XYZ file of C-alpha atoms in Angstrom:
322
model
C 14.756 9.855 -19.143
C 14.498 7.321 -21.946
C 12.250 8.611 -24.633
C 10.747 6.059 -27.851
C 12.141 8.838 -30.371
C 9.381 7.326 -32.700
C 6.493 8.218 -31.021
C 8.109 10.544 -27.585
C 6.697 8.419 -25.541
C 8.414 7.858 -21.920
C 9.112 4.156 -21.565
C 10.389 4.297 -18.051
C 9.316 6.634 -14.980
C 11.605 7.750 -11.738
C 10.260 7.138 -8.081
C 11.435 10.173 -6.401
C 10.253 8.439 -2.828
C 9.793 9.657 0.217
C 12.792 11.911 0.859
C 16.430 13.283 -0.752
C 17.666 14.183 2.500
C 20.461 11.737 3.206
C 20.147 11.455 7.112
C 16.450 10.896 6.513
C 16.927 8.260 4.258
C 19.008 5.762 6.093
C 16.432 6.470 9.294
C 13.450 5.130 7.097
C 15.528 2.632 5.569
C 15.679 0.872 9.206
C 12.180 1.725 10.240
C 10.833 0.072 7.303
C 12.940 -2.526 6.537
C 12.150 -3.689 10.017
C 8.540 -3.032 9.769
C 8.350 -4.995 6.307
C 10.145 -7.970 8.298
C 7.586 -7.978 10.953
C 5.067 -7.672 8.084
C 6.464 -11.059 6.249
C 7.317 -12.771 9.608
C 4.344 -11.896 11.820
C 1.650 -12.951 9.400
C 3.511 -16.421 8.055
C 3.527 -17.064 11.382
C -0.244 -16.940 10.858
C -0.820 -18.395 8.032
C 1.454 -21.601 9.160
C -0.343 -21.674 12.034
C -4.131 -21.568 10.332
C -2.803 -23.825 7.789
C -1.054 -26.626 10.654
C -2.853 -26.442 13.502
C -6.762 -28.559 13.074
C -7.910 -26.413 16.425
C -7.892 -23.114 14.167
C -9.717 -25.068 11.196
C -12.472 -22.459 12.166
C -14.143 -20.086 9.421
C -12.721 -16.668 11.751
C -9.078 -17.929 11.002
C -9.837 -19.330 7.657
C -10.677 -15.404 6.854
C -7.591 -14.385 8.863
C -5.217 -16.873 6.794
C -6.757 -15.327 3.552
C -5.936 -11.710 5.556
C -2.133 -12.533 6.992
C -1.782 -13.990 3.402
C -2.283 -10.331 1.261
C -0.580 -8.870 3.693
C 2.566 -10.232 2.717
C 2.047 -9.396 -0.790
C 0.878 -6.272 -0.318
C 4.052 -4.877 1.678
C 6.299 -6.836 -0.820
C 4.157 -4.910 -3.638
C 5.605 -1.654 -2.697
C 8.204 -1.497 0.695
C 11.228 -3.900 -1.630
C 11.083 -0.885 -4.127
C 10.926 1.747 -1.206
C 13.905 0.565 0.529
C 15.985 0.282 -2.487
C 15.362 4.169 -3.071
C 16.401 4.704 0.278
C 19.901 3.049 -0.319
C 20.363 4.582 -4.133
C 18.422 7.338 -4.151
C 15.137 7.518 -7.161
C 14.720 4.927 -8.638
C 13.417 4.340 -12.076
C 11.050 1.597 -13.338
C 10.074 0.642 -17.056
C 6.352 1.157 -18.013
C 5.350 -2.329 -17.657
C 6.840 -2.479 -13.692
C 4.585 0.544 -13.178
C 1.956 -0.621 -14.738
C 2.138 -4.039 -12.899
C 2.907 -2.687 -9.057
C -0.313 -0.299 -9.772
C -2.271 -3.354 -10.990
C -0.718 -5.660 -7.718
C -1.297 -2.803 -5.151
C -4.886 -2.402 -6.276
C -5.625 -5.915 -6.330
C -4.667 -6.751 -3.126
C -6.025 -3.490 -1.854
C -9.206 -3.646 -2.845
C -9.694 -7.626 -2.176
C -8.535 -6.716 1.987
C -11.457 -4.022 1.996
C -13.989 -6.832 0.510
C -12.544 -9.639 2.712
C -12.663 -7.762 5.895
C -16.636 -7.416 5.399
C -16.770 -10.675 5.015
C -14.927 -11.052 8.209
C -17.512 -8.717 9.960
C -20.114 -11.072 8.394
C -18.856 -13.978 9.521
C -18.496 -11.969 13.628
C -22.744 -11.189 12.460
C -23.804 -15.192 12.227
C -21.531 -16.439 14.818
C -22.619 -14.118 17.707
C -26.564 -13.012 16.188
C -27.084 -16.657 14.870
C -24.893 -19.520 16.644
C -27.195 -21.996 16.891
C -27.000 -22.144 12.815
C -23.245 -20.650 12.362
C -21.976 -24.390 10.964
C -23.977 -24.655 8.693
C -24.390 -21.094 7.167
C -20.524 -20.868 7.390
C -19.855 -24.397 6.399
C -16.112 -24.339 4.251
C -18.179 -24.055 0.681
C -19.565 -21.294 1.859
C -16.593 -20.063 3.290
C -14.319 -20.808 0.218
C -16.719 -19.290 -2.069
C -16.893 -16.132 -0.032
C -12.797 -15.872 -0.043
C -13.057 -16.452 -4.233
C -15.426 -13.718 -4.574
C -13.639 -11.360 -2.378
C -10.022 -11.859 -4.664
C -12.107 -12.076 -7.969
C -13.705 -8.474 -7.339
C -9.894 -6.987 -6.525
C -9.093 -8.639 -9.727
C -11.668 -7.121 -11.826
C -10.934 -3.886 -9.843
C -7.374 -3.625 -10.601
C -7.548 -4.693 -13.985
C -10.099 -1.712 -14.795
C -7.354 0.547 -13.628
C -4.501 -1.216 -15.283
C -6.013 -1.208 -18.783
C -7.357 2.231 -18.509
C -3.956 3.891 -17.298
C -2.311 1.318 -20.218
C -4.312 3.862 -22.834
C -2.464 6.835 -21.831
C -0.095 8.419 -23.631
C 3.292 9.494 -21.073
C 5.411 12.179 -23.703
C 6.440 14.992 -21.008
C 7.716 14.644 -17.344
C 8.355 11.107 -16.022
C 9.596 11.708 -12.409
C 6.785 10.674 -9.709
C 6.300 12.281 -6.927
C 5.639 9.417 -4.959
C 7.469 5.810 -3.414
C 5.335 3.796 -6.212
C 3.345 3.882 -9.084
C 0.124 5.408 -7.981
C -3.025 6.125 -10.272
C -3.306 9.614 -8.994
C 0.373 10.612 -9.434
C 0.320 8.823 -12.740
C -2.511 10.185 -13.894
C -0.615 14.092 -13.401
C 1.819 12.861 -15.868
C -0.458 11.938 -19.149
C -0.374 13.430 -22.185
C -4.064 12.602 -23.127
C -7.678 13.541 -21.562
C -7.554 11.417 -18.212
C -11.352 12.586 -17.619
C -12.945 8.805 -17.493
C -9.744 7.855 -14.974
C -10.773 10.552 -13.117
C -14.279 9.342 -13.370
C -13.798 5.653 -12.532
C -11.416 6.147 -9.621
C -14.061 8.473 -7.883
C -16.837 6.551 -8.800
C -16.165 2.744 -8.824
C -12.607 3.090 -6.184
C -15.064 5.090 -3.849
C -17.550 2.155 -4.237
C -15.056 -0.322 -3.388
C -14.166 1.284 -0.528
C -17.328 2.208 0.846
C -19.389 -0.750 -0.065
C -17.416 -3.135 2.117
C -17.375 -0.282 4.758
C -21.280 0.206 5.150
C -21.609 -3.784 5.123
C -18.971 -3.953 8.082
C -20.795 -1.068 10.115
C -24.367 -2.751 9.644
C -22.697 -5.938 10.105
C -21.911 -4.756 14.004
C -24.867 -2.614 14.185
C -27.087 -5.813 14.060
C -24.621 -7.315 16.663
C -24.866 -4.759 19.268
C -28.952 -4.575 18.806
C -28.511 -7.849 19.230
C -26.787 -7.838 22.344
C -28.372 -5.385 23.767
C -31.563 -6.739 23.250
C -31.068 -10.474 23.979
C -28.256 -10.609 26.458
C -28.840 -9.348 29.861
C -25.350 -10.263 31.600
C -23.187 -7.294 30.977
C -19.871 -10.131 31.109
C -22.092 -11.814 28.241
C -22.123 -9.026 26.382
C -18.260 -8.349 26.899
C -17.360 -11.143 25.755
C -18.591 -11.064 21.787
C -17.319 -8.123 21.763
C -13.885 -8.921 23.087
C -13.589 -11.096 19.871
C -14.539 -8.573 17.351
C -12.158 -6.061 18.904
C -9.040 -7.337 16.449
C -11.298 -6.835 13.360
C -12.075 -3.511 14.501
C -9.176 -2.276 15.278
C -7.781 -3.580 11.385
C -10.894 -2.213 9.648
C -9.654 1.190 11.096
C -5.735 0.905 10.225
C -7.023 0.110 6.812
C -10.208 2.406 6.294
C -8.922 5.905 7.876
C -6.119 6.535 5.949
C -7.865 4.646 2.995
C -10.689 7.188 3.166
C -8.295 10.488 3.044
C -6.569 9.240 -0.006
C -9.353 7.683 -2.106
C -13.193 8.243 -0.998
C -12.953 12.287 -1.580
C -13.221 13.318 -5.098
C -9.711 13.279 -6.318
C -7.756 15.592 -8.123
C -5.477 15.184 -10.454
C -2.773 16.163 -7.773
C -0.604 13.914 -5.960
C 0.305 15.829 -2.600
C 3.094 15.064 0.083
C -0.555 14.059 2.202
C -1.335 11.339 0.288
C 2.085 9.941 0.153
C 2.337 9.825 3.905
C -1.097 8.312 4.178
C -0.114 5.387 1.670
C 2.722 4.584 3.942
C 0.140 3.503 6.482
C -1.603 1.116 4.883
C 0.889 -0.329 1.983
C 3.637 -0.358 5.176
C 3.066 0.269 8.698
C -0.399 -1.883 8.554
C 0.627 -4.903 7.074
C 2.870 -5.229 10.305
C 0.328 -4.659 12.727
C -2.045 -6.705 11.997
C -0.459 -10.069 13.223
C 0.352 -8.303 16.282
C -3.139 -6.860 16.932
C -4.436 -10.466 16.207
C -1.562 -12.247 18.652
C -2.208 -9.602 21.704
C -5.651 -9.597 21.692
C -6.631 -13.161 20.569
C -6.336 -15.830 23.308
C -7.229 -18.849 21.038
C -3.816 -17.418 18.585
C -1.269 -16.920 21.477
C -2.461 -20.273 22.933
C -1.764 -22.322 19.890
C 1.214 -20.282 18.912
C 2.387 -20.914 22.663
C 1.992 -24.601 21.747
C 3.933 -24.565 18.334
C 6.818 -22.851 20.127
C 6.396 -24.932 23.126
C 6.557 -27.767 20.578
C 3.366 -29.216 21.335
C 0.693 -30.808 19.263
C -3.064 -29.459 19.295
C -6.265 -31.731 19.929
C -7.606 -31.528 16.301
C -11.098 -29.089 15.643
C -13.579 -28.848 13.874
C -15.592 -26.134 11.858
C -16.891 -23.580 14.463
C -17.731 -20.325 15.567
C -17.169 -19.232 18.775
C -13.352 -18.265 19.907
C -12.381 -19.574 23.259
């Protein structure tokens, strides 16, 4: 442990990760080495296509660029650090890396949560409201809906970052987790950690469920909707076939997110919320292209046609998915 004899304050911390047990180790080195490859892979294969291909200049897969695109970040945030402890057992990091991987992972967390309700938003005027989707969801609207969704992660992470910054770490330094944490770091202060404690039940709960009740009113209105105005039950099936990708993502991200961060939290960081982190800082990042490539017949057509090296009829802004 290296210890400012000035002031005994720790300057670096040790990641004790997920296991010591040797075998172990080398198994979840493969696992998620390949599921962090599939992570970067799968969704720059969706952002080059959103980016390339004028049929998916749509508002949906404008949101789902912005989506493929933290994704990559957020596995890099955290898996590059994980595997390395798998290889050379804990690993330590200086009080600035800590510091900066708890501001990146919040960021990025908390901007997904915001920028899937605007997804479900977008599902809300598209299928409720088509007749006026362009221009409600015209790109402004669109681009200033993606800035406000990474400006409130921003101002979220930052909030944590300077308050666990005015800590004072003079005792243990070994975390009992694969990164730097809040909640595990928050065991190891020397000073009153009460308004951390505070703000990550309060405004983290709010950040989570904010986005959460817009999403479920967001499809509530849709399936009055349907219900109400569409008589065919193949009509019906078919709006909902197109919101069944955002679904499934909003629970990979909002089940787990809900064990580790909604109750109030303790100052305790248990082997529970370790293993639910891996779920969404690993194993959902690499899901989510696949959940959007199976089940989305507009994405496997046009990446069909990029591997089939064939060029797309251009598109314009719209909201239905063929």
């Amino acid at each position: 442990m290296q210890v400012n004899d000035a002031c005994c304050a720790v300057s670096e911390f040790i990641l004790l990760g997920l296991t010591d047990i040797q075998g172990l180790q080398y198994f979840f080195f493969i696992l998620f080495l390949l599921l962090y490859l599939t992570s970067v892979l799968g969704n720059g294969v969706i952002v080059t296509m959103v980016i390339s291909q004028p049929r998916l200049h749509t508002p949906m897969y404008f949101f789902l660029g912005n989506l493929s695109c933290l994704d990559i970040f957020y596995s890099t945030v955290t898996v590059p650090k994980m595997l390395t402890g798998f290889l050379f057992g804990r690993q330590p990091i200086s009080f600035g890396g800590c510091l900066a991987q708890l501001y990146f992972f919040h960021f990025l967390g908390s901007t997904e949560a915001v920028l899937l309700a605007t997804m479900a938003y977008d599902r809300y005027v598209a299928i409720c409201n088509p007749l006026c989707y362009t221009l409600v969801m015209n790109p402004r609207t669109c681009l200033l809906l993606a800035m406000a969704s990474w400006f409130l992660g921003f101002a979220h992470a930052v909030m944590h970052s300077v308050m666990t910054s005015q800590l004072s770490f003079c005792g243990h330094n070994h975390i009992h987790h694969f990164f730097c944490d809040i909640k595990p770091l928050l065991t190891l202060a020397c000073s009153s950690t009460s308004l951390n404690m505070t703000l990550l039940n309060v405004v983290t709960t709010s950040i989570a469920l904010g986005p959460f009740i817009l999403i479920v009113l967001s499809y509530l209105y849709i399936i009055i909707f349907l219900f109400q105005k569409v008589r065919s039950q193949e009509c019906r099936w078919k709006p909902f076939s197109t919101c069944a990708s955002h679904l499934t993502v909003v629970a990979l991200l909002y089940v787990p997110l809900f064990f580790n961060y909604t109750p109030p939290s303790s100052s305790s960081s248990s082997k529970r919320d370790m293993q639910v982190s891996i779920t969404y800082s690993a194993i959902t990042p690499a899901l989510n292209p696949l959940i959007y490539t199976l089940r989305n017949q507009e994405v496997r057509s046009t990446l069909n046609s990029m591997l089939g090296r064939k060029l797309s009829p251009g598109g314009k802004w719209q909201g239905q998915d063929s």
